[in-house]
PDB file of C-alpha atoms in Angstrom:
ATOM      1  CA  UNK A   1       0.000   0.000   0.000  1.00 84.00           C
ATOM      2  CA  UNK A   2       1.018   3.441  -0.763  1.00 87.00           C
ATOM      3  CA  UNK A   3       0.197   6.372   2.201  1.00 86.00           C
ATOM      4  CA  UNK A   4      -1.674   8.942   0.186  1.00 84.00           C
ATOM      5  CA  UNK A   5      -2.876   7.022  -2.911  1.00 86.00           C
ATOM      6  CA  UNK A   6      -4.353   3.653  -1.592  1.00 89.00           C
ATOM      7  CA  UNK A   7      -7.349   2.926   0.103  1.00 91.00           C
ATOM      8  CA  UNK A   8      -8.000   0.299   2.739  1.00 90.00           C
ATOM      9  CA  UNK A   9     -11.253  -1.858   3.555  1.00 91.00           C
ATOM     10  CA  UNK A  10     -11.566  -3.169   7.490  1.00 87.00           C
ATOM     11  CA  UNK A  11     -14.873  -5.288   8.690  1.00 86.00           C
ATOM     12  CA  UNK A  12     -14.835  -6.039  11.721  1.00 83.00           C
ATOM     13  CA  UNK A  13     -17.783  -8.013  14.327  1.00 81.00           C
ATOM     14  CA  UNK A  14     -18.043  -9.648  17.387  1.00 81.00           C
ATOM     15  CA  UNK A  15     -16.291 -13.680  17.182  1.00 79.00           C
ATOM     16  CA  UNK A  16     -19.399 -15.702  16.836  1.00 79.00           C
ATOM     17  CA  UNK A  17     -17.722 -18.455  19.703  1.00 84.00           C
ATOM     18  CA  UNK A  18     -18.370 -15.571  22.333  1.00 83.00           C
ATOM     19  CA  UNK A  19     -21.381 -15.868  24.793  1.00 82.00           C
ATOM     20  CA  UNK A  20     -24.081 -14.088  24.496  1.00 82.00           C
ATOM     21  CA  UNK A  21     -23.807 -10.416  26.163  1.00 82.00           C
ATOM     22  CA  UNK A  22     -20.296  -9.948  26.271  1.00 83.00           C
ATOM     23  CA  UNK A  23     -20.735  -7.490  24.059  1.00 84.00           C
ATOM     24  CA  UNK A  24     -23.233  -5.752  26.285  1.00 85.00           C
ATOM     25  CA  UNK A  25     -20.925  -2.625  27.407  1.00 87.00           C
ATOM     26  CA  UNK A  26     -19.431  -2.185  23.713  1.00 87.00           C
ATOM     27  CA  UNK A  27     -20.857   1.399  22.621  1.00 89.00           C
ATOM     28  CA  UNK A  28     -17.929   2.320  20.152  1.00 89.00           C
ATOM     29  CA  UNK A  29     -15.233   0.591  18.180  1.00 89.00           C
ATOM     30  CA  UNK A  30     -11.819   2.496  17.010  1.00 90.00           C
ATOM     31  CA  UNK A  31      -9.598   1.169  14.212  1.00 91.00           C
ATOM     32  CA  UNK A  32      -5.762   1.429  14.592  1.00 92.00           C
ATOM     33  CA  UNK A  33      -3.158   0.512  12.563  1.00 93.00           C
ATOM     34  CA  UNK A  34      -0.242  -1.176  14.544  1.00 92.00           C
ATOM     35  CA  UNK A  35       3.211  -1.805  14.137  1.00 92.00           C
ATOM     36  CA  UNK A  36       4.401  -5.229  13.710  1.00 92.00           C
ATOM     37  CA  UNK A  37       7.024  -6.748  15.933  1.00 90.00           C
ATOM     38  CA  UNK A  38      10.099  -5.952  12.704  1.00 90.00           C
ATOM     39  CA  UNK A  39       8.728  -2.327  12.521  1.00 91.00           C
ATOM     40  CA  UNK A  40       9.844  -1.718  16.628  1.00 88.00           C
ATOM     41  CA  UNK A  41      13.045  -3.754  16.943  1.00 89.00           C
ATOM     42  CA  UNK A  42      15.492  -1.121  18.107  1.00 87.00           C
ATOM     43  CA  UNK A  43      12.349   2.074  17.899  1.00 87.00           C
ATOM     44  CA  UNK A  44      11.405   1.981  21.585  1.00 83.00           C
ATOM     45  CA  UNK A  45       9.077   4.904  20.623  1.00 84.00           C
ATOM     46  CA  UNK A  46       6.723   1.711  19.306  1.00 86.00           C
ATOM     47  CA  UNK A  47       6.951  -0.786  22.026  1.00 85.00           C
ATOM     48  CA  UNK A  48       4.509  -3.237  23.091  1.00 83.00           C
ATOM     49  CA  UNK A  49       3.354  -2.836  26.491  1.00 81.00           C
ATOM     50  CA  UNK A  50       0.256  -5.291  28.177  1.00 79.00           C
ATOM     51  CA  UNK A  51      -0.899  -1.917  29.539  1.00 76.00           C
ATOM     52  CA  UNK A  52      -3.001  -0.311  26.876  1.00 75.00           C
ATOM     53  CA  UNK A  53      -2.559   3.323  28.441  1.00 76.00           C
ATOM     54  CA  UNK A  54       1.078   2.821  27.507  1.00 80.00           C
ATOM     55  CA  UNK A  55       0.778   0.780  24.375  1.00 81.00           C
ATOM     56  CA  UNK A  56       2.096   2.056  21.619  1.00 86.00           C
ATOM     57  CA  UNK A  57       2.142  -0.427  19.402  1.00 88.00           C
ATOM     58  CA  UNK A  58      -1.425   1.638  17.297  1.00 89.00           C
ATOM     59  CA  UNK A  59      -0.258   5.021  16.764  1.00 89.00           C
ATOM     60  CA  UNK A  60      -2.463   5.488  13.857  1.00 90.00           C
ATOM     61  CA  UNK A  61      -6.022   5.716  13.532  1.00 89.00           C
ATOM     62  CA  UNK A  62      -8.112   4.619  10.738  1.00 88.00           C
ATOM     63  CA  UNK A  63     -11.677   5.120  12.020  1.00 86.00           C
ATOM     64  CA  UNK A  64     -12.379   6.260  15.706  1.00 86.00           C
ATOM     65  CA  UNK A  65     -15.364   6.581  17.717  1.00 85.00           C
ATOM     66  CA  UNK A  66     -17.527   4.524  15.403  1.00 84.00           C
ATOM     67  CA  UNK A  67     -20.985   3.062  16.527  1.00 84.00           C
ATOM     68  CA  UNK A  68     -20.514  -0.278  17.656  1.00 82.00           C
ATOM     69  CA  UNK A  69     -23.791  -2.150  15.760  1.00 79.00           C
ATOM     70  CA  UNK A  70     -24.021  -6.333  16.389  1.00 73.00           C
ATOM     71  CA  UNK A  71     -24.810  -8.684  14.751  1.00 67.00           C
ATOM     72  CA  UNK A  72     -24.065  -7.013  11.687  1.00 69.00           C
ATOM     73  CA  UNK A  73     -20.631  -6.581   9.724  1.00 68.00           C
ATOM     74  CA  UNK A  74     -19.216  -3.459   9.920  1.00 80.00           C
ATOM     75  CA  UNK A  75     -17.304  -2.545   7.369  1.00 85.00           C
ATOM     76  CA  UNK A  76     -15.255   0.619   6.688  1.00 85.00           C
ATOM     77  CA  UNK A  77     -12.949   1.762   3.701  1.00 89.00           C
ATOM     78  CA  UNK A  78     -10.356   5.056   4.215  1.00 88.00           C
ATOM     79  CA  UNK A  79      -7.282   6.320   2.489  1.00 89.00           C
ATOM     80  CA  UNK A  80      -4.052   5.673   4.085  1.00 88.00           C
ATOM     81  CA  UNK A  81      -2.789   8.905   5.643  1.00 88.00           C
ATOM     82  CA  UNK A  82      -0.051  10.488   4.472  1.00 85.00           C
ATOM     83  CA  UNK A  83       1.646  10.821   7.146  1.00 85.00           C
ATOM     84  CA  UNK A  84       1.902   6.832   8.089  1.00 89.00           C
ATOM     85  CA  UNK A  85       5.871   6.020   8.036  1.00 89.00           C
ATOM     86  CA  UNK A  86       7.061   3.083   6.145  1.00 91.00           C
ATOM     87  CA  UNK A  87       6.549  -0.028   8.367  1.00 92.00           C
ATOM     88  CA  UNK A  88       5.105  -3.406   8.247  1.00 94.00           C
ATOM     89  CA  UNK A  89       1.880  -3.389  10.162  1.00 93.00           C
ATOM     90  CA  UNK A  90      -1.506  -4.905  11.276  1.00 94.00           C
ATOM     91  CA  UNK A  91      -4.591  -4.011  11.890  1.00 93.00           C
ATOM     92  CA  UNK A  92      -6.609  -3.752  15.383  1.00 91.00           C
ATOM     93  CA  UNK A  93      -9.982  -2.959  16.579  1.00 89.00           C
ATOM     94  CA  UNK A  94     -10.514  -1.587  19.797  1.00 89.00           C
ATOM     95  CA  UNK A  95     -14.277  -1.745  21.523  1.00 89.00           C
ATOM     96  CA  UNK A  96     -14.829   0.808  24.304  1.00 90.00           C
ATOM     97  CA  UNK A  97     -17.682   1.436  26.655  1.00 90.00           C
ATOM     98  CA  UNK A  98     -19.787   4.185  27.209  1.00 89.00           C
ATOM     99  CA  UNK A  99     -17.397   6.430  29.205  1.00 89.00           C
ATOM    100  CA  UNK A 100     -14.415   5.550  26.150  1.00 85.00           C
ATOM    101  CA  UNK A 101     -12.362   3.356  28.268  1.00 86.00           C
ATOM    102  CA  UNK A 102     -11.115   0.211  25.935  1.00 86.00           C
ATOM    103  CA  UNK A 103     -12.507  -2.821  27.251  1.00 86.00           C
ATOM    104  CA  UNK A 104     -11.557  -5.462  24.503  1.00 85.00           C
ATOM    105  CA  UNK A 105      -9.624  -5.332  21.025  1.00 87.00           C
ATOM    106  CA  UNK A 106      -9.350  -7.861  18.340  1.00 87.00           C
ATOM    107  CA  UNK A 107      -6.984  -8.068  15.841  1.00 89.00           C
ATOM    108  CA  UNK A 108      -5.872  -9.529  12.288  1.00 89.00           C
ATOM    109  CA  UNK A 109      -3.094 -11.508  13.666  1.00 87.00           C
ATOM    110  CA  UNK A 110      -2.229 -13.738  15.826  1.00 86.00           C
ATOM    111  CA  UNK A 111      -0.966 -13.327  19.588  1.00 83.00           C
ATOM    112  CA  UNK A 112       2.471 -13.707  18.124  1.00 84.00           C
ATOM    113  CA  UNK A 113       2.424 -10.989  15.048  1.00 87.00           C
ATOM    114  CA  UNK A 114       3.525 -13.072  12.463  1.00 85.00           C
ATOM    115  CA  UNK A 115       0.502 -13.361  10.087  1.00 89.00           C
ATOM    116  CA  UNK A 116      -1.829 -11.407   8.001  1.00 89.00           C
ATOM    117  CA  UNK A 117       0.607  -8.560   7.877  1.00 93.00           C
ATOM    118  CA  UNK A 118       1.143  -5.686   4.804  1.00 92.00           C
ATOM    119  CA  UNK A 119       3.693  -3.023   4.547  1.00 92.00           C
ATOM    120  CA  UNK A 120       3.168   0.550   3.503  1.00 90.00           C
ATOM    121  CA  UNK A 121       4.911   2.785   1.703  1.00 89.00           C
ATOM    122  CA  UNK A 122       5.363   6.126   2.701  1.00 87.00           C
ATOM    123  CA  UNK A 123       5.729   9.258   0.164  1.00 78.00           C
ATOM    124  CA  UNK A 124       9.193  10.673   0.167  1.00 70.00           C
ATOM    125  CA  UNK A 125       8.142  14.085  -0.745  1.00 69.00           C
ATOM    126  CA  UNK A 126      10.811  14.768  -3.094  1.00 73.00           C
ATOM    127  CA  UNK A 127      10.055  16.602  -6.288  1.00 78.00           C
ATOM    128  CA  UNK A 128      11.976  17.408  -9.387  1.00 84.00           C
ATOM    129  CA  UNK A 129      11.398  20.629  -8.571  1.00 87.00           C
ATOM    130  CA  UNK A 130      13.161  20.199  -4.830  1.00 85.00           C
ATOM    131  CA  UNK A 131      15.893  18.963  -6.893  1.00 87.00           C
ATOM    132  CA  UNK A 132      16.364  21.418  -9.070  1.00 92.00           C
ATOM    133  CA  UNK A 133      16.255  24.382  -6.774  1.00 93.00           C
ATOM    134  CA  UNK A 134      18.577  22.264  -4.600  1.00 93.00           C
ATOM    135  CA  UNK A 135      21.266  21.915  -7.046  1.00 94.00           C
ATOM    136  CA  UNK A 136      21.060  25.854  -8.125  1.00 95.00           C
ATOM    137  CA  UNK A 137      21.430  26.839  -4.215  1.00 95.00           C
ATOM    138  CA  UNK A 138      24.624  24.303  -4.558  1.00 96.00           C
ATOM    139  CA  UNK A 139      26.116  26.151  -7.457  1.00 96.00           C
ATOM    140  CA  UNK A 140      25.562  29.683  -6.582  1.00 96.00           C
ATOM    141  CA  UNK A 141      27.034  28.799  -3.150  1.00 96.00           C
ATOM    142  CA  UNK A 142      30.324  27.015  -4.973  1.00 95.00           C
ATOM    143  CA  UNK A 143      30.257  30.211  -7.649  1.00 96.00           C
ATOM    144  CA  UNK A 144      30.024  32.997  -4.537  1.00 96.00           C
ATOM    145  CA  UNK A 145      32.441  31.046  -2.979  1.00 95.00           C
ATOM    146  CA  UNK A 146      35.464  31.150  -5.145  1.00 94.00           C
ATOM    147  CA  UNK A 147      34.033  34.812  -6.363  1.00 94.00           C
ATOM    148  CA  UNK A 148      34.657  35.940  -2.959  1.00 94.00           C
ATOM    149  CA  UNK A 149      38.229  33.974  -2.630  1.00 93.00           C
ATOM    150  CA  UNK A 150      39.283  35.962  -5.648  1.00 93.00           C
ATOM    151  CA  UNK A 151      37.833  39.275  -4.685  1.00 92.00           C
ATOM    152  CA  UNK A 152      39.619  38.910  -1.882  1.00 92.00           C
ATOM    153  CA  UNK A 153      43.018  37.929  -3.142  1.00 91.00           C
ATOM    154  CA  UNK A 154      42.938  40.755  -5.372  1.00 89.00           C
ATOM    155  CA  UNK A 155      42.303  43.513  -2.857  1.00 89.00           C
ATOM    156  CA  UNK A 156      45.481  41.877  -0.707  1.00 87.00           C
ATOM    157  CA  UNK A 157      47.608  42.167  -3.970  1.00 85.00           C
ATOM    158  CA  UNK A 158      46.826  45.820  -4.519  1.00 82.00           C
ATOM    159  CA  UNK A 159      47.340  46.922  -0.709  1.00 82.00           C
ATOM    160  CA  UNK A 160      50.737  45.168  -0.906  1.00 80.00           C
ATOM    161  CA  UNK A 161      51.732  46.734  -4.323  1.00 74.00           C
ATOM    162  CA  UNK A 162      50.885  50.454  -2.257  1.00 67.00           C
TER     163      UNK A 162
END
């Protein structure tokens, strides 16, 4: 997926092997996308942590604060941000009560990260036009440099000839 250009699709509903009325505090749902466990080795700015107040695993939301409806599929479809970072990632929904306290998440892999994952790329936000204006800074600097050198060398010649 590319941040900016591509779209993604997330449905989400209650695991049918549940009981009934688990669900019964679940007001809202929040979709994340979360970094998978090659996107935080050595980035301790996106550990894992069991507490979910300190989590930060799902720094980026896809959908937040949307009705939580059962037994139907809920589905939603969004543009990846543009600011998302390159990383490998995975998606997770997070139900929360009336007061917005999480009280259960699900996600699209398993306990140990390793499936159902998909990387995105980020933009670079490089343009030609960057590029060009880069390289004519460059030169002018270069060009005022030596301009000034030989100024310079020139006004020490003629106070020595004096």
């Amino acid at each position: 997926l590319k941040a900016g250009e591509d779209e993604i699709t997330v449905t989400w509903s209650l695991n049918s092997t549940f009981p009934a009325g688990v669900d019964s505090s679940y007001k809202t749902v929040t979709i994340k996308l979360c970094y998978a466990p090659i996107s935080q080795k050595d980035r301790g700015w996106r550990k894992t942590v069991d507490n979910l107040v300190k989590d930060k695993t799902c720094q980026h939301k896809i959908v937040a604060n949307k009705p939580y409806i059962f037994p139907s599929n809920n589905t939603f479809t969004s543009t990846v941000l543009r600011d998302v970072p390159t990383a490998t990632y995975f998606i997770r929904a997070y139900a929360q009560n009336s007061e917005g306290d999480e009280v259960a998440y699900g996600q699209t892999t398993d306990s140990h990260k390793a499936v159902n994952l998909f990387e995105i790329q980020a933009i670079t936000g490089r343009h030609v036009s960057l590029d060009i204006a880069s390289i004519c800074f460059s030169a002018f600097s270069i060009v005022s440099l030596f301009g000034f050198f030989f100024l310079e060398k020139r006004k020490s010649k003629a106070s020595e000839s004096k």
